[in-house]
GROMACS .gro file of C-alpha atoms in nm:
model
  498
    1HIS     CA    1  -0.006  -0.008  -0.005
    2PRO     CA    2   0.173   0.314  -0.115
    3ASN     CA    3   0.136   0.663   0.024
    4VAL     CA    4   0.076   0.570   0.358
    5GLU     CA    5   0.154   0.792   0.658
    6LEU     CA    6   0.114   0.669   1.033
    7CYS     CA    7   0.192   0.905   1.304
    8GLY     CA    8   0.162   0.892   1.675
    9ILE     CA    9   0.248   1.086   2.000
   10GLY     CA   10   0.551   0.924   2.119
   11GLU     CA   11   0.530   0.678   2.421
   12GLN     CA   12   0.127   0.732   2.412
   13SER     CA   13   0.127   0.540   2.082
   14ILE     CA   14   0.285   0.192   2.130
   15ILE     CA   15   0.273  -0.092   1.896
   16LYS     CA   16   0.354  -0.402   2.141
   17SER     CA   17   0.362  -0.770   2.132
   18GLU     CA   18   0.117  -0.908   2.389
   19SER     CA   19   0.339  -1.203   2.458
   20SER     CA   20   0.707  -1.270   2.498
   21VAL     CA   21   0.638  -1.526   2.195
   22ARG     CA   22   0.542  -1.436   1.875
   23THR     CA   23   0.545  -1.534   1.512
   24ALA     CA   24   0.547  -1.226   1.308
   25PRO     CA   25   0.692  -0.893   1.297
   26VAL     CA   26   0.517  -0.613   1.479
   27LEU     CA   27   0.523  -0.433   1.139
   28LEU     CA   28   0.584  -0.578   0.798
   29ALA     CA   29   0.670  -0.327   0.541
   30HIS     CA   30   0.670  -0.426   0.185
   31VAL     CA   31   0.557  -0.072   0.048
   32ALA     CA   32   0.669   0.251  -0.116
   33LYS     CA   33   0.627   0.612  -0.006
   34VAL     CA   34   0.538   0.527   0.361
   35THR     CA   35   0.604   0.768   0.667
   36LEU     CA   36   0.626   0.632   1.037
   37ARG     CA   37   0.655   0.917   1.286
   38ASP     CA   38   0.665   0.933   1.671
   39LEU     CA   39   0.556   0.579   1.746
   40SER     CA   40   0.680   0.343   2.013
   41PHE     CA   41   0.758  -0.020   1.925
   42ASP     CA   42   0.792  -0.283   2.197
   43GLY     CA   43   0.887  -0.636   2.156
   44ASN     CA   44   0.799  -0.737   2.503
   45ASN     CA   45   1.119  -0.913   2.546
   46ALA     CA   46   1.076  -1.151   2.248
   47ALA     CA   47   1.347  -1.369   2.150
   48ASP     CA   48   1.205  -1.470   1.831
   49PRO     CA   49   1.419  -1.393   1.508
   50TYR     CA   50   1.195  -1.111   1.386
   51GLY     CA   51   1.219  -0.720   1.353
   52LEU     CA   52   1.004  -0.479   1.520
   53ILE     CA   53   0.996  -0.305   1.179
   54GLU     CA   54   1.088  -0.534   0.894
   55LEU     CA   55   1.140  -0.394   0.526
   56LYS     CA   56   1.098  -0.687   0.285
   57GLY     CA   57   1.059  -0.739  -0.061
   58ASP     CA   58   1.058  -0.431  -0.292
   59SER     CA   59   1.044  -0.116  -0.048
   60SER     CA   60   1.135   0.227  -0.114
   61ASP     CA   61   1.075   0.589  -0.031
   62ILE     CA   62   1.045   0.539   0.324
   63LEU     CA   63   1.082   0.767   0.625
   64ILE     CA   64   1.095   0.673   0.977
   65GLN     CA   65   1.119   0.960   1.212
   66GLY     CA   66   1.128   1.013   1.602
   67CYS     CA   67   1.042   0.623   1.690
   68HIS     CA   68   1.125   0.424   1.974
   69LEU     CA   69   1.215   0.059   1.932
   70LYS     CA   70   1.297  -0.165   2.238
   71ASN     CA   71   1.296  -0.507   2.392
   72ALA     CA   72   1.311  -0.739   2.110
   73LYS     CA   73   1.572  -0.941   1.892
   74TYR     CA   74   1.604  -0.724   1.618
   75GLY     CA   75   1.491  -0.347   1.591
   76LEU     CA   76   1.482  -0.244   1.230
   77TRP     CA   77   1.549  -0.520   0.970
   78PHE     CA   78   1.610  -0.487   0.619
   79ARG     CA   79   1.520  -0.803   0.450
   80PRO     CA   80   1.487  -0.773   0.073
   81SER     CA   81   1.446  -1.104  -0.081
   82ALA     CA   82   1.655  -1.228  -0.376
   83GLY     CA   83   1.596  -1.027  -0.662
   84GLY     CA   84   1.414  -0.760  -0.446
   85PHE     CA   85   1.538  -0.408  -0.298
   86CYS     CA   86   1.519  -0.183  -0.017
   87LYS     CA   87   1.619   0.186  -0.144
   88ASN     CA   88   1.570   0.540  -0.073
   89ILE     CA   89   1.481   0.501   0.300
   90ILE     CA   90   1.562   0.781   0.569
   91ILE     CA   91   1.586   0.678   0.961
   92THR     CA   92   1.625   0.972   1.163
   93GLU     CA   93   1.597   1.093   1.556
   94CYS     CA   94   1.500   0.740   1.647
   95PHE     CA   95   1.588   0.552   1.966
   96PHE     CA   96   1.691   0.197   1.974
   97GLU     CA   97   1.693   0.042   2.325
   98ASP     CA   98   1.781  -0.324   2.444
   99LEU     CA   99   1.799  -0.506   2.126
  100THR     CA  100   1.997  -0.782   2.025
  101GLU     CA  101   2.072  -0.601   1.689
  102SER     CA  102   1.946  -0.259   1.663
  103ILE     CA  103   1.945  -0.223   1.271
  104SER     CA  104   2.039  -0.516   1.068
  105LEU     CA  105   2.095  -0.498   0.688
  106GLY     CA  106   2.046  -0.784   0.480
  107GLU     CA  107   1.967  -1.155   0.555
  108LEU     CA  108   2.168  -1.329   0.786
  109SER     CA  109   2.297  -1.542   0.529
  110ALA     CA  110   2.456  -1.278   0.305
  111SER     CA  111   2.410  -1.443  -0.050
  112SER     CA  112   2.039  -1.482   0.000
  113GLY     CA  113   1.932  -1.104  -0.001
  114GLY     CA  114   1.857  -0.868  -0.256
  115THR     CA  115   1.971  -0.500  -0.306
  116ILE     CA  116   2.009  -0.246  -0.015
  117GLU     CA  117   2.106   0.103  -0.136
  118SER     CA  118   2.043   0.479  -0.061
  119ILE     CA  119   1.997   0.450   0.311
  120GLN     CA  120   2.046   0.736   0.552
  121LEU     CA  121   2.056   0.675   0.932
  122LEU     CA  122   2.092   1.033   1.078
  123ASP     CA  123   2.094   1.141   1.443
  124CYS     CA  124   1.963   0.808   1.611
  125ASN     CA  125   2.053   0.678   1.954
  126ILE     CA  126   2.154   0.318   1.994
  127ASN     CA  127   2.167   0.250   2.366
  128ASN     CA  128   2.224  -0.111   2.534
  129THR     CA  129   2.440   0.038   2.818
  130ASN     CA  130   2.281  -0.207   3.069
  131PHE     CA  131   2.360  -0.525   2.854
  132THR     CA  132   2.012  -0.664   2.942
  133ARG     CA  133   2.023  -0.846   2.628
  134THR     CA  134   2.296  -1.101   2.534
  135GLY     CA  135   2.319  -0.983   2.177
  136GLN     CA  136   2.572  -0.875   1.892
  137SER     CA  137   2.613  -0.539   1.741
  138GLY     CA  138   2.439  -0.196   1.739
  139ILE     CA  139   2.434  -0.186   1.353
  140VAL     CA  140   2.514  -0.499   1.150
  141PHE     CA  141   2.588  -0.521   0.768
  142HIS     CA  142   2.508  -0.870   0.684
  143GLN     CA  143   2.543  -0.793   0.313
  144ASN     CA  144   2.663  -0.549   0.082
  145VAL     CA  145   2.533  -0.218   0.103
  146ALA     CA  146   2.556   0.057  -0.147
  147ASN     CA  147   2.531   0.460  -0.134
  148THR     CA  148   2.474   0.485   0.243
  149ILE     CA  149   2.517   0.731   0.488
  150LEU     CA  150   2.549   0.687   0.869
  151GLN     CA  151   2.582   1.017   1.032
  152GLY     CA  152   2.548   1.182   1.373
  153ASN     CA  153   2.440   0.877   1.569
  154MET     CA  154   2.509   0.785   1.924
  155ILE     CA  155   2.604   0.413   1.954
  156VAL     CA  156   2.672   0.285   2.292
  157GLY     CA  157   2.701  -0.015   2.496
  158ASN     CA  158   2.660  -0.299   2.261
  159GLU     CA  159   2.731  -0.665   2.359
  160GLU     CA  160   2.981  -0.688   2.046
  161TYR     CA  161   3.067  -0.410   1.803
  162GLY     CA  162   2.922  -0.051   1.772
  163ILE     CA  163   2.893  -0.126   1.403
  164SER     CA  164   2.993  -0.448   1.227
  165MET     CA  165   3.051  -0.432   0.848
  166LEU     CA  166   3.036  -0.799   0.774
  167SER     CA  167   3.000  -0.699   0.429
  168ALA     CA  168   2.988  -0.335   0.302
  169GLY     CA  169   3.105  -0.114   0.037
  170ASP     CA  170   3.022   0.093  -0.270
  171GLY     CA  171   3.005   0.425  -0.129
  172VAL     CA  172   2.936   0.378   0.256
  173SER     CA  173   3.004   0.677   0.486
  174LEU     CA  174   3.026   0.664   0.851
  175ILE     CA  175   3.052   1.044   0.960
  176GLY     CA  176   3.016   1.223   1.296
  177ASN     CA  177   2.901   0.937   1.504
  178THR     CA  178   2.992   0.881   1.857
  179ILE     CA  179   3.083   0.495   1.926
  180ILE     CA  180   3.165   0.428   2.269
  181LYS     CA  181   3.165   0.142   2.561
  182ASN     CA  182   3.112  -0.137   2.339
  183LYS     CA  183   3.207  -0.490   2.452
  184LYS     CA  184   3.410  -0.540   2.144
  185SER     CA  185   3.535  -0.285   1.889
  186GLY     CA  186   3.372   0.030   1.815
  187ILE     CA  187   3.387  -0.019   1.406
  188PHE     CA  188   3.465  -0.363   1.256
  189ALA     CA  189   3.484  -0.405   0.898
  190HIS     CA  190   3.529  -0.790   0.810
  191TYR     CA  191   3.648  -0.928   0.478
  192ASN     CA  192   3.422  -1.069   0.203
  193THR     CA  193   3.465  -1.150  -0.141
  194THR     CA  194   3.257  -0.923  -0.304
  195GLY     CA  195   3.211  -0.605  -0.070
  196ALA     CA  196   3.419  -0.435   0.196
  197HIS     CA  197   3.544  -0.158  -0.009
  198GLN     CA  198   3.491   0.224  -0.093
  199VAL     CA  199   3.395   0.296   0.272
  200SER     CA  200   3.485   0.648   0.447
  201ILE     CA  201   3.497   0.662   0.816
  202SER     CA  202   3.542   1.044   0.909
  203GLY     CA  203   3.499   1.255   1.192
  204ASN     CA  204   3.374   0.992   1.444
  205ILE     CA  205   3.447   1.001   1.826
  206ILE     CA  206   3.538   0.626   1.910
  207HIS     CA  207   3.629   0.585   2.280
  208SER     CA  208   3.633   0.335   2.565
  209ASN     CA  209   3.551   0.036   2.352
  210GLN     CA  210   3.679  -0.307   2.552
  211GLU     CA  211   3.884  -0.393   2.221
  212ARG     CA  212   3.978  -0.205   1.925
  213GLY     CA  213   3.858   0.160   1.814
  214ILE     CA  214   3.845   0.054   1.462
  215LEU     CA  215   3.930  -0.284   1.332
  216LEU     CA  216   3.974  -0.362   0.936
  217TRP     CA  217   4.037  -0.724   0.929
  218ALA     CA  218   4.143  -0.952   0.636
  219SER     CA  219   4.124  -1.351   0.622
  220THR     CA  220   4.364  -1.592   0.529
  221SER     CA  221   4.201  -1.627   0.196
  222ASN     CA  222   4.114  -1.266   0.090
  223ASN     CA  223   4.324  -0.963   0.108
  224GLY     CA  224   4.015  -0.713   0.158
  225PRO     CA  225   3.911  -0.492   0.317
  226TYR     CA  226   3.964  -0.256   0.015
  227LEU     CA  227   3.953   0.129  -0.054
  228PHE     CA  228   3.895   0.256   0.304
  229ASP     CA  229   3.935   0.610   0.412
  230VAL     CA  230   3.977   0.651   0.792
  231SER     CA  231   4.019   1.032   0.859
  232ASP     CA  232   3.988   1.292   1.126
  233ASN     CA  233   3.849   1.063   1.387
  234GLN     CA  234   3.900   1.094   1.765
  235ILE     CA  235   3.998   0.742   1.878
  236TYR     CA  236   4.104   0.715   2.238
  237LYS     CA  237   4.070   0.503   2.565
  238ASN     CA  238   4.009   0.174   2.399
  239GLU     CA  239   4.161  -0.105   2.543
  240PHE     CA  240   4.326  -0.252   2.262
  241HIS     CA  241   4.479  -0.102   1.940
  242GLY     CA  242   4.319   0.233   1.855
  243ILE     CA  243   4.327   0.122   1.487
  244GLU     CA  244   4.419  -0.215   1.365
  245CYS     CA  245   4.417  -0.280   1.000
  246ARG     CA  246   4.500  -0.525   0.702
  247GLY     CA  247   4.374  -0.479   0.335
  248LYS     CA  248   4.472  -0.267   0.039
  249PHE     CA  249   4.425   0.093  -0.056
  250LEU     CA  250   4.378   0.214   0.295
  251ASN     CA  251   4.399   0.566   0.384
  252LEU     CA  252   4.484   0.654   0.755
  253ARG     CA  253   4.511   1.026   0.798
  254GLY     CA  254   4.441   1.288   1.045
  255ASN     CA  255   4.326   1.083   1.312
  256GLN     CA  256   4.397   1.159   1.692
  257VAL     CA  257   4.462   0.821   1.862
  258TYR     CA  258   4.565   0.844   2.211
  259GLU     CA  259   4.561   0.662   2.548
  260ASN     CA  260   4.444   0.345   2.382
  261ALA     CA  261   4.640  -0.005   2.455
  262VAL     CA  262   4.545   0.008   2.825
  263ASP     CA  263   4.463  -0.360   2.850
  264SER     CA  264   4.712  -0.590   3.018
  265SER     CA  265   4.673  -0.877   2.825
  266GLY     CA  266   4.894  -0.795   2.552
  267ALA     CA  267   5.129  -0.544   2.371
  268TYR     CA  268   4.880  -0.312   2.193
  269CYS     CA  269   4.956  -0.018   1.959
  270GLY     CA  270   4.787   0.328   1.889
  271ILE     CA  271   4.794   0.224   1.509
  272TYR     CA  272   4.881  -0.128   1.402
  273VAL     CA  273   4.915  -0.250   1.061
  274ASP     CA  274   4.987  -0.626   0.951
  275GLY     CA  275   4.920  -0.839   0.652
  276VAL     CA  276   4.830  -1.215   0.632
  277SER     CA  277   5.165  -1.377   0.475
  278ASN     CA  278   5.389  -1.298   0.187
  279ALA     CA  279   5.144  -1.425  -0.063
  280GLN     CA  280   4.891  -1.209   0.084
  281PRO     CA  281   5.039  -0.873   0.210
  282SER     CA  282   4.861  -0.563   0.310
  283MET     CA  283   4.975  -0.286   0.073
  284TYR     CA  284   4.903   0.070  -0.118
  285ILE     CA  285   4.865   0.218   0.243
  286THR     CA  286   4.888   0.592   0.341
  287ILE     CA  287   4.929   0.688   0.718
  288ALA     CA  288   4.970   1.059   0.723
  289ASN     CA  289   4.934   1.341   0.951
  290ASN     CA  290   4.819   1.138   1.258
  291MET     CA  291   4.862   1.234   1.615
  292ILE     CA  292   4.949   0.946   1.826
  293THR     CA  293   5.026   0.992   2.176
  294ASN     CA  294   5.048   0.782   2.507
  295ASN     CA  295   4.906   0.462   2.411
  296GLY     CA  296   5.001   0.176   2.645
  297GLU     CA  297   4.967   0.000   2.971
  298SER     CA  298   5.257  -0.028   3.238
  299SER     CA  299   5.295  -0.404   3.212
  300GLN     CA  300   5.355  -0.439   2.849
  301THR     CA  301   5.594  -0.287   2.583
  302ASN     CA  302   5.350  -0.063   2.380
  303THR     CA  303   5.404   0.120   2.061
  304GLY     CA  304   5.260   0.425   1.915
  305LEU     CA  305   5.273   0.325   1.531
  306TYR     CA  306   5.384  -0.046   1.430
  307ILE     CA  307   5.423  -0.161   1.058
  308ALA     CA  308   5.418  -0.539   1.141
  309ASP     CA  309   5.533  -0.825   0.891
  310TYR     CA  310   5.363  -0.851   0.551
  311VAL     CA  311   5.324  -0.515   0.474
  312GLU     CA  312   5.414  -0.367   0.136
  313ARG     CA  313   5.386  -0.010  -0.036
  314VAL     CA  314   5.326   0.222   0.266
  315ASN     CA  315   5.361   0.596   0.266
  316LEU     CA  316   5.437   0.686   0.642
  317VAL     CA  317   5.427   1.082   0.603
  318GLY     CA  318   5.402   1.354   0.852
  319ASN     CA  319   5.289   1.181   1.149
  320ILE     CA  320   5.372   1.289   1.508
  321VAL     CA  321   5.407   1.031   1.776
  322SER     CA  322   5.500   1.111   2.113
  323ARG     CA  323   5.493   1.014   2.479
  324ASP     CA  324   5.401   1.319   2.695
  325GLY     CA  325   5.436   1.294   3.066
  326ASN     CA  326   5.218   1.607   3.089
  327LEU     CA  327   4.910   1.395   2.974
  328ASP     CA  328   4.737   1.082   3.108
  329ASN     CA  329   4.857   0.721   3.052
  330ASP     CA  330   5.216   0.816   3.012
  331GLU     CA  331   5.316   0.422   2.907
  332GLN     CA  332   5.362   0.450   2.541
  333ASP     CA  333   5.730   0.275   2.533
  334GLN     CA  334   5.812   0.269   2.153
  335GLY     CA  335   5.741   0.547   1.887
  336ILE     CA  336   5.743   0.420   1.538
  337LYS     CA  337   5.844   0.048   1.472
  338ILE     CA  338   5.871  -0.109   1.158
  339ALA     CA  339   5.921  -0.488   1.115
  340ALA     CA  340   6.159  -0.698   0.917
  341ASN     CA  341   5.945  -0.819   0.675
  342THR     CA  342   5.830  -0.521   0.515
  343LYS     CA  343   5.889  -0.372   0.161
  344HIS     CA  344   5.909  -0.026   0.016
  345VAL     CA  345   5.790   0.195   0.325
  346ILE     CA  346   5.850   0.547   0.242
  347PHE     CA  347   5.934   0.739   0.570
  348LYS     CA  348   5.908   1.107   0.541
  349ASN     CA  349   5.861   1.417   0.748
  350ASN     CA  350   5.764   1.206   1.059
  351GLN     CA  351   5.841   1.313   1.442
  352SER     CA  352   5.880   1.065   1.709
  353ILE     CA  353   5.955   1.196   2.063
  354GLY     CA  354   6.005   1.138   2.416
  355HIS     CA  355   6.018   0.724   2.442
  356SER     CA  356   6.338   0.641   2.589
  357GLY     CA  357   6.318   0.814   2.905
  358THR     CA  358   6.672   0.891   2.912
  359ALA     CA  359   6.813   1.200   2.799
  360GLY     CA  360   7.014   1.177   2.490
  361ASP     CA  361   6.866   0.835   2.404
  362ILE     CA  362   6.654   0.829   2.098
  363SER     CA  363   6.665   0.458   2.031
  364LYS     CA  364   6.326   0.397   2.127
  365ASP     CA  365   6.174   0.673   1.933
  366VAL     CA  366   6.208   0.485   1.583
  367ILE     CA  367   6.289   0.101   1.580
  368ILE     CA  368   6.394  -0.039   1.229
  369GLU     CA  369   6.414  -0.417   1.245
  370ALA     CA  370   6.722  -0.574   1.030
  371GLY     CA  371   6.564  -0.646   0.693
  372ALA     CA  372   6.296  -0.366   0.676
  373ASP     CA  373   6.301  -0.207   0.324
  374ILE     CA  374   6.255   0.145   0.407
  375VAL     CA  375   6.281   0.454   0.166
  376GLY     CA  376   6.381   0.768   0.349
  377GLU     CA  377   6.639   1.050   0.264
  378SER     CA  378   6.970   1.006   0.064
  379ILE     CA  379   7.255   1.188  -0.002
  380THR     CA  380   7.550   1.129  -0.225
  381VAL     CA  381   7.912   1.214  -0.099
  382ARG     CA  382   8.218   1.251  -0.338
  383LEU     CA  383   8.526   1.075  -0.175
  384GLY     CA  384   8.748   1.114  -0.461
  385ASP     CA  385   9.080   0.935  -0.508
  386VAL     CA  386   9.284   0.784  -0.249
  387LEU     CA  387   9.622   0.638  -0.299
  388GLN     CA  388   9.725   0.300  -0.212
  389GLY     CA  389   9.837   0.254   0.136
  390THR     CA  390   9.690   0.567   0.245
  391SER     CA  391   9.435   0.633   0.514
  392ILE     CA  392   9.180   0.935   0.507
  393GLU     CA  393   8.912   1.054   0.719
  394MET     CA  394   8.645   1.298   0.616
  395PRO     CA  395   8.313   1.419   0.730
  396VAL     CA  396   8.035   1.316   0.506
  397PHE     CA  397   7.708   1.403   0.689
  398SER     CA  398   7.568   1.622   0.972
  399ALA     CA  399   7.232   1.527   1.106
  400PRO     CA  400   6.971   1.805   1.058
  401SER     CA  401   6.761   1.653   1.341
  402HIS     CA  402   6.718   1.325   1.518
  403THR     CA  403   6.854   1.063   1.247
  404CYS     CA  404   6.854   0.699   1.203
  405VAL     CA  405   7.110   0.553   0.955
  406LEU     CA  406   6.951   0.312   0.733
  407GLU     CA  407   7.228   0.198   0.512
  408SER     CA  408   7.531   0.331   0.314
  409PHE     CA  409   7.709   0.216  -0.004
  410PHE     CA  410   8.050   0.266  -0.139
  411VAL     CA  411   8.124   0.273  -0.515
  412SER     CA  412   8.450   0.318  -0.701
  413ALA     CA  413   8.504   0.408  -1.044
  414THR     CA  414   8.799   0.141  -1.079
  415ASP     CA  415   8.835  -0.222  -0.973
  416MET     CA  416   8.959  -0.328  -0.640
  417ASN     CA  417   9.121  -0.661  -0.612
  418GLY     CA  418   9.150  -0.732  -0.249
  419SER     CA  419   9.263  -1.059  -0.060
  420SER     CA  420   9.269  -1.208   0.276
  421GLY     CA  421   9.629  -1.046   0.328
  422VAL     CA  422   9.581  -0.715   0.109
  423PHE     CA  423   9.245  -0.550   0.168
  424GLU     CA  424   9.085  -0.208   0.273
  425THR     CA  425   8.859  -0.162   0.559
  426LEU     CA  426   8.575   0.130   0.520
  427TYR     CA  427   8.405   0.293   0.823
  428LEU     CA  428   8.130   0.525   0.887
  429LEU     CA  429   8.197   0.692   1.234
  430ASP     CA  430   7.988   0.892   1.462
  431LYS     CA  431   8.207   1.187   1.577
  432ASP     CA  432   7.911   1.325   1.820
  433ASN     CA  433   7.829   1.690   1.773
  434ASN     CA  434   8.147   1.816   1.955
  435GLY     CA  435   8.351   1.595   1.707
  436GLY     CA  436   8.505   1.382   1.986
  437GLY     CA  437   8.340   1.056   1.906
  438ASN     CA  438   8.462   0.763   1.718
  439LEU     CA  439   8.173   0.522   1.747
  440VAL     CA  440   8.141   0.275   1.457
  441VAL     CA  441   7.807   0.317   1.290
  442SER     CA  442   7.891   0.053   1.021
  443SER     CA  443   8.195  -0.117   0.833
  444ALA     CA  444   8.292  -0.321   0.560
  445GLU     CA  445   8.611  -0.513   0.447
  446ILE     CA  446   8.712  -0.550   0.073
  447LYS     CA  447   8.894  -0.912   0.080
  448THR     CA  448   8.764  -0.987  -0.270
  449ASN     CA  449   8.741  -0.828  -0.612
  450LEU     CA  450   8.495  -0.534  -0.615
  451GLY     CA  451   8.434  -0.412  -0.958
  452GLY     CA  452   8.418  -0.066  -1.078
  453PHE     CA  453   8.092   0.105  -1.050
  454VAL     CA  454   7.960  -0.184  -0.826
  455SER     CA  455   7.828  -0.073  -0.499
  456LEU     CA  456   7.924  -0.213  -0.178
  457SER     CA  457   7.714  -0.207   0.142
  458LEU     CA  458   7.883  -0.101   0.457
  459GLY     CA  459   7.653  -0.335   0.627
  460ASN     CA  460   7.344  -0.297   0.858
  461PRO     CA  461   7.414  -0.025   1.104
  462GLY     CA  462   7.427  -0.127   1.465
  463SER     CA  463   7.306   0.055   1.782
  464GLU     CA  464   7.497   0.360   1.698
  465ARG     CA  465   7.275   0.395   1.410
  466TYR     CA  466   7.078   0.688   1.575
  467LEU     CA  467   7.221   1.054   1.591
  468GLN     CA  468   7.134   1.348   1.765
  469LYS     CA  469   7.081   1.671   1.583
  470ASN     CA  470   7.421   1.794   1.464
  471ASP     CA  471   7.600   1.481   1.502
  472VAL     CA  472   7.866   1.444   1.226
  473ILE     CA  473   7.909   1.130   1.054
  474SER     CA  474   8.292   1.062   0.908
  475PHE     CA  475   8.411   0.824   0.636
  476LYS     CA  476   8.756   0.638   0.723
  477ASN     CA  477   8.964   0.388   0.525
  478THR     CA  478   9.213   0.167   0.687
  479PRO     CA  479   9.464  -0.033   0.468
  480THR     CA  480   9.595  -0.359   0.563
  481GLY     CA  481   9.888  -0.545   0.389
  482GLY     CA  482   9.949  -0.202   0.172
  483GLY     CA  483   9.578  -0.157   0.101
  484LEU     CA  484   9.408  -0.101  -0.216
  485GLY     CA  485   9.328   0.247  -0.276
  486PHE     CA  486   9.038   0.379  -0.467
  487GLU     CA  487   8.962   0.637  -0.757
  488ARG     CA  488   8.677   0.859  -0.820
  489ALA     CA  489   8.482   0.717  -0.549
  490ILE     CA  490   8.149   0.814  -0.382
  491LEU     CA  491   7.943   0.735  -0.074
  492ILE     CA  492   7.557   0.677  -0.103
  493PHE     CA  493   7.405   0.737   0.253
  494HIS     CA  494   7.053   0.630   0.332
  495TYR     CA  495   6.903   0.796   0.644
  496LEU     CA  496   6.553   0.893   0.810
  497THR     CA  497   6.490   1.182   1.022
  498PHE     CA  498   6.233   1.213   1.305
   0.00000   0.00000   0.00000
């Protein structure tokens, strides 16, 4: 029946189940051009798998405003049958209370439903803070949903997730919601084979959830989620990671992530990114301009920003990661950490401050595991010619700020034919900013034939790779058994600043 408007006067207009057992929804909508306004729907604590309001078949052009739905298994349930649709539907200023799932989009078996698109959920309150029903999540995407906006909603105290996107994508936006005190994560985006892509999560306040703030999760057989933009959110006081993600084409930018990772059961992070395996890495990820502060718990070693194994093609740009004793939860032990099994991580213009707790020690501000493939800054220094049997030492670099040496390469224009008895040892030395140090950053020996125009790594730098601002690095060669000498040589120096 199209063109129906059913209006009430709030709690004085109640549609209620007479018994705790029922076999049909309180209201079945299979229509178009319908308005429901200022009505109360009470399921009388029925446990049956029905919605207080169900939208089935071909339902479109529906407004649900100012309604109160409570005490049932499902509140509002979008259930288009196979080949059917639910579209052009606005739900606004409604209150959902003590429901197993307040809003369910799609059949429980995702493959059995029709199309759900052009849905707006605006300024609603989803509140289960008393945990009176053993349930699931506030809003659940059981199937792919297109062109949908969730904006300005208050989502509080659900038994599992605030928003659970078991299948989602094709233009879904979560904007300006407050998602707090849920027993699992605030937002959970699960992998699937057809959806979980093209989602924007922006401007939300996500705090005090008992697991993660935001969880984007891939399976062992699928690389998704894909094409997620997570931007400008306030994510704090969640017990596990502030943001944890796997997937491809992920954009994490402009978020404030602080005072998370307070659970003592594990070492959690402000932002944590990992992949499934070498065959299924997370990749094409931008992490930019986030502020990450004081994430941690005293009994664990917690990290502000951790790029873990099986992650490739990452832009890590412009983030500020800090441990600040003037703020609460001063327990973030490590700043930025990049694991060994990572590839092509571009590290530019990040700052990491205050994690070591000892004056002059910056080794915990940035931790680069051996084998990590990092692209930072580079300089090329002309060493020139050195006669056989001659030792030189010359300055090659002055740290513009806190610096971590990644690797250095030596290249000569002519062959250098070394042996076990006649060889050249090359050093990089940290002279400190007063010029008085001689700490070996890295070194290499030329005891075999090194061809002209062939680069020689000076090895993976050790603990002396960290430089204070204005520390000077020198290059030194030491001949043995007469040495080798070199001509028209250069030093290529890779480093990152923070």
